[in-house]
Amino acid sequence: MLVNSKKMLKKAKKDNQVVFQFNINNLEWTKCILEECDKLKVPVILGVSESAVKYMGGFNVVASLCFSLITDLNIKTDVCLHLDHGSSVESCIKAIDAGFNSVMIDMSKLPIEENIKITKEVVAIAKNNDVSVEAEIGAMGKIQNGGVESGTNTNLEDAILFIKETKVDSLAPAVGTVHGIYKGELNIDYSLIKKLAANLETPLVLHGGSGLSLDILRKCRDAGITKININSDIQDAWSKNVKEYLNENKEEIDPRKIIGSGFEAIKEVVASKININK
Ligand code: 13P
């Protein structure tokens, strides 16, 4: 069933569980993730970045692709279609109009007052459409030359003010993770996660979930994270398998066989992350 993320995250938070957002790139990604989550009977958030929306053809294409797969594959588990890192109010409106159940408005680069102002605009529109809203404050670190350049972790007072003013449904704080595949160690601030969780009822989201061991993901959950976003780990596993397949099958031209050679890898990553809830 298609749902927004509110109930999913509320239940997960109460049960000290994590809901995963797996990012999608195309029909095949979506199909594999839906099939695996349905098999494992776990709710899932399908994250779609603006560049993935552009790649697939537009918000309506993404929405109809997801909705049609849910119908034709008879997916029974709860599914939330979510815009990841929406960069403007207009982009969130386009997603909502196309039928997305959830949007992220990411104004984390702006001063907190402006972030609050724009996030409030999105919340007002989303609430009228039964759509959930995620926002981000603080500055996540970045990958530089394969290593990690640290950002500025979220400040507790800012987080309290932000939630009071915007009433978003979930909050992505900067706690030391980065997006993508990196070399070296991350310095995750578990005590900050604990402090945020102790002071806020709003579910907390961990961006940059790839490259973290299952133990670290569990530690983040136990500190107070309710949603974890995974993108690069799936891309990495899929592309490694496809490269290997092509090396062994140099004459193959059937795209279904080439693309499909990475399906099991996608499903394995999804299943292994979900395992932390057991
Ligand atoms: P990773 O690519 O590190 O998994 O990050 C995904 C993410 O946070 C999407 O918003």
Tab-separated table of C-alpha atoms and ligand atoms in Angstrom:
chain	number	residue	atom	x	y	z
A	1	MET	CA	0.000	0.000	0.000
A	2	LEU	CA	1.174	3.542	-0.729
A	3	VAL	CA	1.566	5.620	2.404
A	4	ASN	CA	3.374	8.715	3.597
A	5	SER	CA	6.270	8.144	5.993
A	6	LYS	CA	4.600	9.457	9.180
A	7	LYS	CA	3.036	6.273	10.527
A	8	MET	CA	5.921	4.086	9.319
A	9	LEU	CA	8.464	6.191	11.187
A	10	LYS	CA	6.330	6.644	14.288
A	11	LYS	CA	5.902	2.888	14.638
A	12	ALA	CA	9.589	2.200	13.938
A	13	LYS	CA	10.663	4.782	16.535
A	14	LYS	CA	8.383	3.235	19.131
A	15	ASP	CA	9.763	-0.250	18.390
A	16	ASN	CA	13.427	0.896	18.218
A	17	GLN	CA	13.572	-0.193	14.593
A	18	VAL	CA	14.805	1.488	11.437
A	19	VAL	CA	12.944	2.164	8.216
A	20	PHE	CA	15.298	2.151	5.240
A	21	GLN	CA	15.179	4.536	2.360
A	22	PHE	CA	16.686	2.857	-0.675
A	23	ASN	CA	17.317	5.211	-3.577
A	24	ILE	CA	16.081	4.213	-7.015
A	25	ASN	CA	17.490	4.972	-10.453
A	26	ASN	CA	15.281	3.135	-12.887
A	27	LEU	CA	12.577	0.521	-13.304
A	28	GLU	CA	14.870	-2.396	-12.503
A	29	TRP	CA	16.132	-0.857	-9.227
A	30	THR	CA	12.568	-0.142	-8.143
A	31	LYS	CA	11.384	-3.639	-9.031
A	32	CYS	CA	14.225	-5.354	-7.137
A	33	ILE	CA	13.791	-3.215	-4.009
A	34	LEU	CA	10.014	-3.633	-3.972
A	35	GLU	CA	10.233	-7.404	-4.481
A	36	GLU	CA	12.801	-7.864	-1.719
A	37	CYS	CA	11.010	-5.653	0.831
A	38	ASP	CA	7.707	-7.347	0.033
A	39	LYS	CA	9.325	-10.779	0.437
A	40	LEU	CA	10.764	-9.722	3.812
A	41	LYS	CA	7.484	-8.008	4.753
A	42	VAL	CA	9.098	-4.715	5.703
A	43	PRO	CA	7.907	-1.208	4.865
A	44	VAL	CA	10.163	0.744	2.529
A	45	ILE	CA	10.814	4.301	1.446
A	46	LEU	CA	11.835	4.661	-2.194
A	47	GLY	CA	14.105	7.706	-2.369
A	48	VAL	CA	14.377	9.584	-5.658
A	49	SER	CA	16.888	12.379	-6.126
A	50	GLU	CA	16.140	15.205	-8.545
A	51	SER	CA	18.850	13.913	-10.875
A	52	ALA	CA	17.244	10.450	-10.834
A	53	VAL	CA	13.876	12.067	-11.608
A	54	LYS	CA	15.489	13.850	-14.576
A	55	TYR	CA	17.193	10.645	-15.707
A	56	MET	CA	13.918	8.707	-15.660
A	57	GLY	CA	12.012	11.393	-17.557
A	58	GLY	CA	10.165	13.398	-14.893
A	59	PHE	CA	8.115	13.199	-11.703
A	60	ASN	CA	5.075	11.679	-13.425
A	61	VAL	CA	7.169	8.921	-15.006
A	62	VAL	CA	8.668	8.019	-11.618
A	63	ALA	CA	5.304	8.042	-9.865
A	64	SER	CA	3.504	5.975	-12.502
A	65	LEU	CA	6.426	3.537	-12.702
A	66	CYS	CA	6.312	2.961	-8.920
A	67	PHE	CA	2.535	2.804	-8.685
A	68	SER	CA	2.280	0.399	-11.637
A	69	LEU	CA	4.956	-1.913	-10.225
A	70	ILE	CA	3.132	-1.990	-6.871
A	71	THR	CA	-0.080	-3.004	-8.676
A	72	ASP	CA	1.344	-5.449	-11.208
A	73	LEU	CA	3.726	-7.146	-8.747
A	74	ASN	CA	0.950	-7.235	-6.132
A	75	ILE	CA	3.196	-5.585	-3.530
A	76	LYS	CA	1.526	-5.835	-0.142
A	77	THR	CA	4.021	-4.062	2.076
A	78	ASP	CA	3.789	-0.326	2.797
A	79	VAL	CA	5.673	1.797	0.281
A	80	CYS	CA	6.415	5.505	0.490
A	81	LEU	CA	7.600	7.381	-2.592
A	82	HIS	CA	9.895	10.158	-1.413
A	83	LEU	CA	11.706	13.052	-3.087
A	84	ASP	CA	15.284	13.034	-1.777
A	85	HIS	CA	17.049	16.413	-1.302
A	86	GLY	CA	14.386	18.588	-2.947
A	87	SER	CA	16.194	21.788	-3.874
A	88	SER	CA	13.219	24.171	-4.139
A	89	VAL	CA	9.573	24.628	-3.191
A	90	GLU	CA	8.719	24.189	-6.900
A	91	SER	CA	10.437	20.827	-7.042
A	92	CYS	CA	8.485	19.631	-3.965
A	93	ILE	CA	5.230	20.847	-5.520
A	94	LYS	CA	5.982	18.933	-8.737
A	95	ALA	CA	6.611	15.765	-6.711
A	96	ILE	CA	3.414	16.244	-4.671
A	97	ASP	CA	1.370	16.915	-7.828
A	98	ALA	CA	2.720	13.725	-9.395
A	99	GLY	CA	1.621	11.695	-6.350
A	100	PHE	CA	4.772	11.391	-4.219
A	101	ASN	CA	3.793	10.634	-0.587
A	102	SER	CA	6.771	12.358	0.964
A	103	VAL	CA	9.253	15.120	0.131
A	104	MET	CA	12.535	16.336	1.520
A	105	ILE	CA	13.207	20.051	1.302
A	106	ASP	CA	16.933	20.550	1.729
A	107	MET	CA	17.752	24.147	2.545
A	108	SER	CA	20.610	23.169	4.852
A	109	LYS	CA	23.040	25.399	2.953
A	110	LEU	CA	21.051	28.502	3.970
A	111	PRO	CA	21.129	30.254	7.343
A	112	ILE	CA	18.711	28.568	9.767
A	113	GLU	CA	16.094	31.387	9.586
A	114	GLU	CA	15.844	31.032	5.798
A	115	ASN	CA	15.857	27.247	6.041
A	116	ILE	CA	12.917	27.520	8.474
A	117	LYS	CA	11.022	29.961	6.241
A	118	ILE	CA	11.236	27.823	3.087
A	119	THR	CA	10.655	24.555	4.936
A	120	LYS	CA	7.475	26.043	6.461
A	121	GLU	CA	6.173	26.833	2.957
A	122	VAL	CA	6.671	23.220	1.907
A	123	VAL	CA	5.097	21.866	5.114
A	124	ALA	CA	1.964	23.998	4.533
A	125	ILE	CA	1.543	22.640	0.996
A	126	ALA	CA	2.419	19.058	1.957
A	127	LYS	CA	0.029	18.922	4.927
A	128	ASN	CA	-2.881	19.811	2.613
A	129	ASN	CA	-1.985	16.809	0.475
A	130	ASP	CA	-1.303	14.278	3.252
A	131	VAL	CA	2.367	14.267	2.252
A	132	SER	CA	5.148	13.959	4.857
A	133	VAL	CA	8.125	16.349	4.944
A	134	GLU	CA	11.771	15.748	5.839
A	135	ALA	CA	14.279	18.595	6.228
A	136	GLU	CA	17.970	18.925	7.013
A	137	ILE	CA	19.983	21.213	9.274
A	138	GLY	CA	23.736	21.414	9.790
A	139	ALA	CA	26.316	20.724	7.086
A	140	MET	CA	27.194	17.125	6.257
A	141	GLY	CA	30.818	16.366	5.440
A	142	LYS	CA	31.943	15.684	1.886
A	143	ILE	CA	34.143	13.257	0.046
A	144	GLN	CA	37.330	14.920	-1.172
A	145	ASN	CA	39.868	12.883	-3.170
A	146	GLY	CA	38.337	9.680	-1.810
A	147	GLY	CA	38.832	10.867	1.800
A	148	VAL	CA	36.385	12.573	4.126
A	149	GLU	CA	36.209	16.318	4.692
A	150	SER	CA	34.174	16.931	7.836
A	151	GLY	CA	31.188	19.289	7.895
A	152	THR	CA	29.482	21.099	10.768
A	153	ASN	CA	27.388	18.891	12.982
A	154	THR	CA	23.882	19.988	13.907
A	155	ASN	CA	23.494	22.079	17.000
A	156	LEU	CA	20.836	20.946	19.525
A	157	GLU	CA	19.308	24.402	20.072
A	158	ASP	CA	18.952	24.894	16.291
A	159	ALA	CA	17.260	21.510	16.009
A	160	ILE	CA	14.766	22.306	18.794
A	161	LEU	CA	13.953	25.691	17.244
A	162	PHE	CA	13.688	24.182	13.752
A	163	ILE	CA	11.188	21.519	14.817
A	164	LYS	CA	9.130	23.950	16.898
A	165	GLU	CA	8.859	26.355	13.947
A	166	THR	CA	8.469	24.005	10.998
A	167	LYS	CA	6.780	20.913	12.480
A	168	VAL	CA	8.432	18.679	9.875
A	169	ASP	CA	7.731	14.948	10.112
A	170	SER	CA	11.382	13.880	10.157
A	171	LEU	CA	14.709	15.621	10.574
A	172	ALA	CA	18.086	14.835	9.000
A	173	PRO	CA	20.812	16.195	11.287
A	174	ALA	CA	24.497	16.302	10.339
A	175	VAL	CA	26.169	13.859	12.744
A	176	GLY	CA	29.369	12.907	10.934
A	177	THR	CA	28.252	10.771	7.983
A	178	VAL	CA	28.869	11.643	4.318
A	179	HIS	CA	27.136	10.642	1.095
A	180	GLY	CA	28.921	8.147	-1.144
A	181	ILE	CA	31.817	5.714	-1.126
A	182	TYR	CA	34.859	6.926	0.774
A	183	LYS	CA	38.151	5.742	2.156
A	184	GLY	CA	39.002	6.129	5.823
A	185	GLU	CA	37.069	6.329	9.043
A	186	LEU	CA	34.033	8.404	9.873
A	187	ASN	CA	33.669	10.181	13.159
A	188	ILE	CA	29.982	9.708	13.993
A	189	ASP	CA	28.780	11.719	16.983
A	190	TYR	CA	26.598	9.154	18.776
A	191	SER	CA	26.213	11.373	21.816
A	192	LEU	CA	24.766	14.112	19.585
A	193	ILE	CA	22.279	11.610	18.114
A	194	LYS	CA	21.304	10.598	21.669
A	195	LYS	CA	20.899	14.242	22.744
A	196	LEU	CA	18.761	15.055	19.684
A	197	ALA	CA	16.610	11.959	20.200
A	198	ALA	CA	16.139	12.747	23.894
A	199	ASN	CA	14.992	16.284	23.137
A	200	LEU	CA	12.900	15.760	20.008
A	201	GLU	CA	9.924	13.537	19.298
A	202	THR	CA	10.477	13.922	15.562
A	203	PRO	CA	12.087	10.835	13.974
A	204	LEU	CA	15.743	11.352	13.029
A	205	VAL	CA	17.158	10.444	9.618
A	206	LEU	CA	20.705	9.284	8.898
A	207	HIS	CA	21.862	10.342	5.436
A	208	GLY	CA	24.937	8.715	3.946
A	209	GLY	CA	24.206	5.239	5.270
A	210	SER	CA	26.492	3.506	2.738
A	211	GLY	CA	29.909	2.244	3.738
A	212	LEU	CA	28.871	1.791	7.373
A	213	SER	CA	29.066	-1.671	8.913
A	214	LEU	CA	25.880	-3.263	10.191
A	215	ASP	CA	27.221	-2.778	13.723
A	216	ILE	CA	27.575	0.948	13.143
A	217	LEU	CA	24.072	1.120	11.647
A	218	ARG	CA	22.777	-0.671	14.780
A	219	LYS	CA	24.684	1.768	16.994
A	220	CYS	CA	23.086	4.703	15.134
A	221	ARG	CA	19.655	3.120	15.557
A	222	ASP	CA	20.244	2.488	19.260
A	223	ALA	CA	21.377	6.086	19.707
A	224	GLY	CA	18.063	7.294	18.246
A	225	ILE	CA	18.071	7.149	14.423
A	226	THR	CA	14.767	5.949	12.902
A	227	LYS	CA	15.374	6.237	9.137
A	228	ILE	CA	18.564	5.323	7.275
A	229	ASN	CA	19.215	6.296	3.659
A	230	ILE	CA	21.146	3.917	1.425
A	231	ASN	CA	22.163	4.704	-2.131
A	232	SER	CA	25.840	4.142	-3.011
A	233	ASP	CA	26.138	0.648	-1.507
A	234	ILE	CA	23.514	-0.617	-3.963
A	235	GLN	CA	25.141	1.114	-6.924
A	236	ASP	CA	28.519	-0.296	-5.914
A	237	ALA	CA	27.234	-3.868	-5.571
A	238	TRP	CA	25.212	-3.718	-8.804
A	239	SER	CA	28.032	-2.272	-10.897
A	240	LYS	CA	30.629	-4.742	-9.549
A	241	ASN	CA	28.390	-7.657	-10.540
A	242	VAL	CA	27.580	-6.254	-13.967
A	243	LYS	CA	31.261	-5.568	-14.701
A	244	GLU	CA	32.118	-9.126	-13.710
A	245	TYR	CA	29.310	-10.496	-15.896
A	246	LEU	CA	30.474	-8.465	-18.894
A	247	ASN	CA	34.047	-9.625	-18.397
A	248	GLU	CA	32.880	-13.205	-18.538
A	249	ASN	CA	30.283	-12.666	-21.312
A	250	LYS	CA	31.966	-10.280	-23.723
A	251	GLU	CA	29.617	-11.172	-26.614
A	252	GLU	CA	26.379	-10.625	-24.689
A	253	ILE	CA	24.181	-7.849	-26.102
A	254	ASP	CA	20.819	-8.496	-24.402
A	255	PRO	CA	20.285	-5.553	-22.000
A	256	ARG	CA	17.983	-7.687	-19.845
A	257	LYS	CA	20.826	-10.121	-19.225
A	258	ILE	CA	23.428	-7.403	-18.700
A	259	ILE	CA	21.332	-5.213	-16.375
A	260	GLY	CA	19.767	-8.277	-14.789
A	261	SER	CA	23.153	-9.699	-13.819
A	262	GLY	CA	23.162	-7.150	-10.994
A	263	PHE	CA	19.679	-7.889	-9.626
A	264	GLU	CA	20.750	-10.387	-6.980
A	265	ALA	CA	23.386	-7.913	-5.769
A	266	ILE	CA	20.720	-5.218	-5.277
A	267	LYS	CA	18.524	-7.638	-3.367
A	268	GLU	CA	21.415	-8.853	-1.211
A	269	VAL	CA	22.296	-5.308	-0.129
A	270	VAL	CA	18.652	-4.550	0.692
A	271	ALA	CA	18.262	-7.777	2.701
A	272	SER	CA	21.530	-7.341	4.585
A	273	LYS	CA	20.661	-3.804	5.762
A	274	ILE	CA	17.158	-4.834	6.827
A	275	ASN	CA	18.734	-7.557	8.933
A	276	ILE	CA	19.715	-5.010	11.578
A	277	ASN	CA	16.079	-4.907	12.703
A	278	LYS	CA	16.134	-8.585	13.700
B	1	13P	P1	24.753	7.011	0.482
B	1	13P	O1	24.954	7.135	-0.975
B	1	13P	O2	25.983	7.272	1.273
B	1	13P	O3	24.094	5.729	0.864
B	1	13P	O4	23.725	8.177	0.921
B	1	13P	C1	22.385	8.077	0.538
B	1	13P	C2	21.602	9.240	1.010
B	1	13P	O5	21.804	9.743	2.091
B	1	13P	C3	20.540	9.732	0.130
B	1	13P	O6	19.984	10.907	0.590
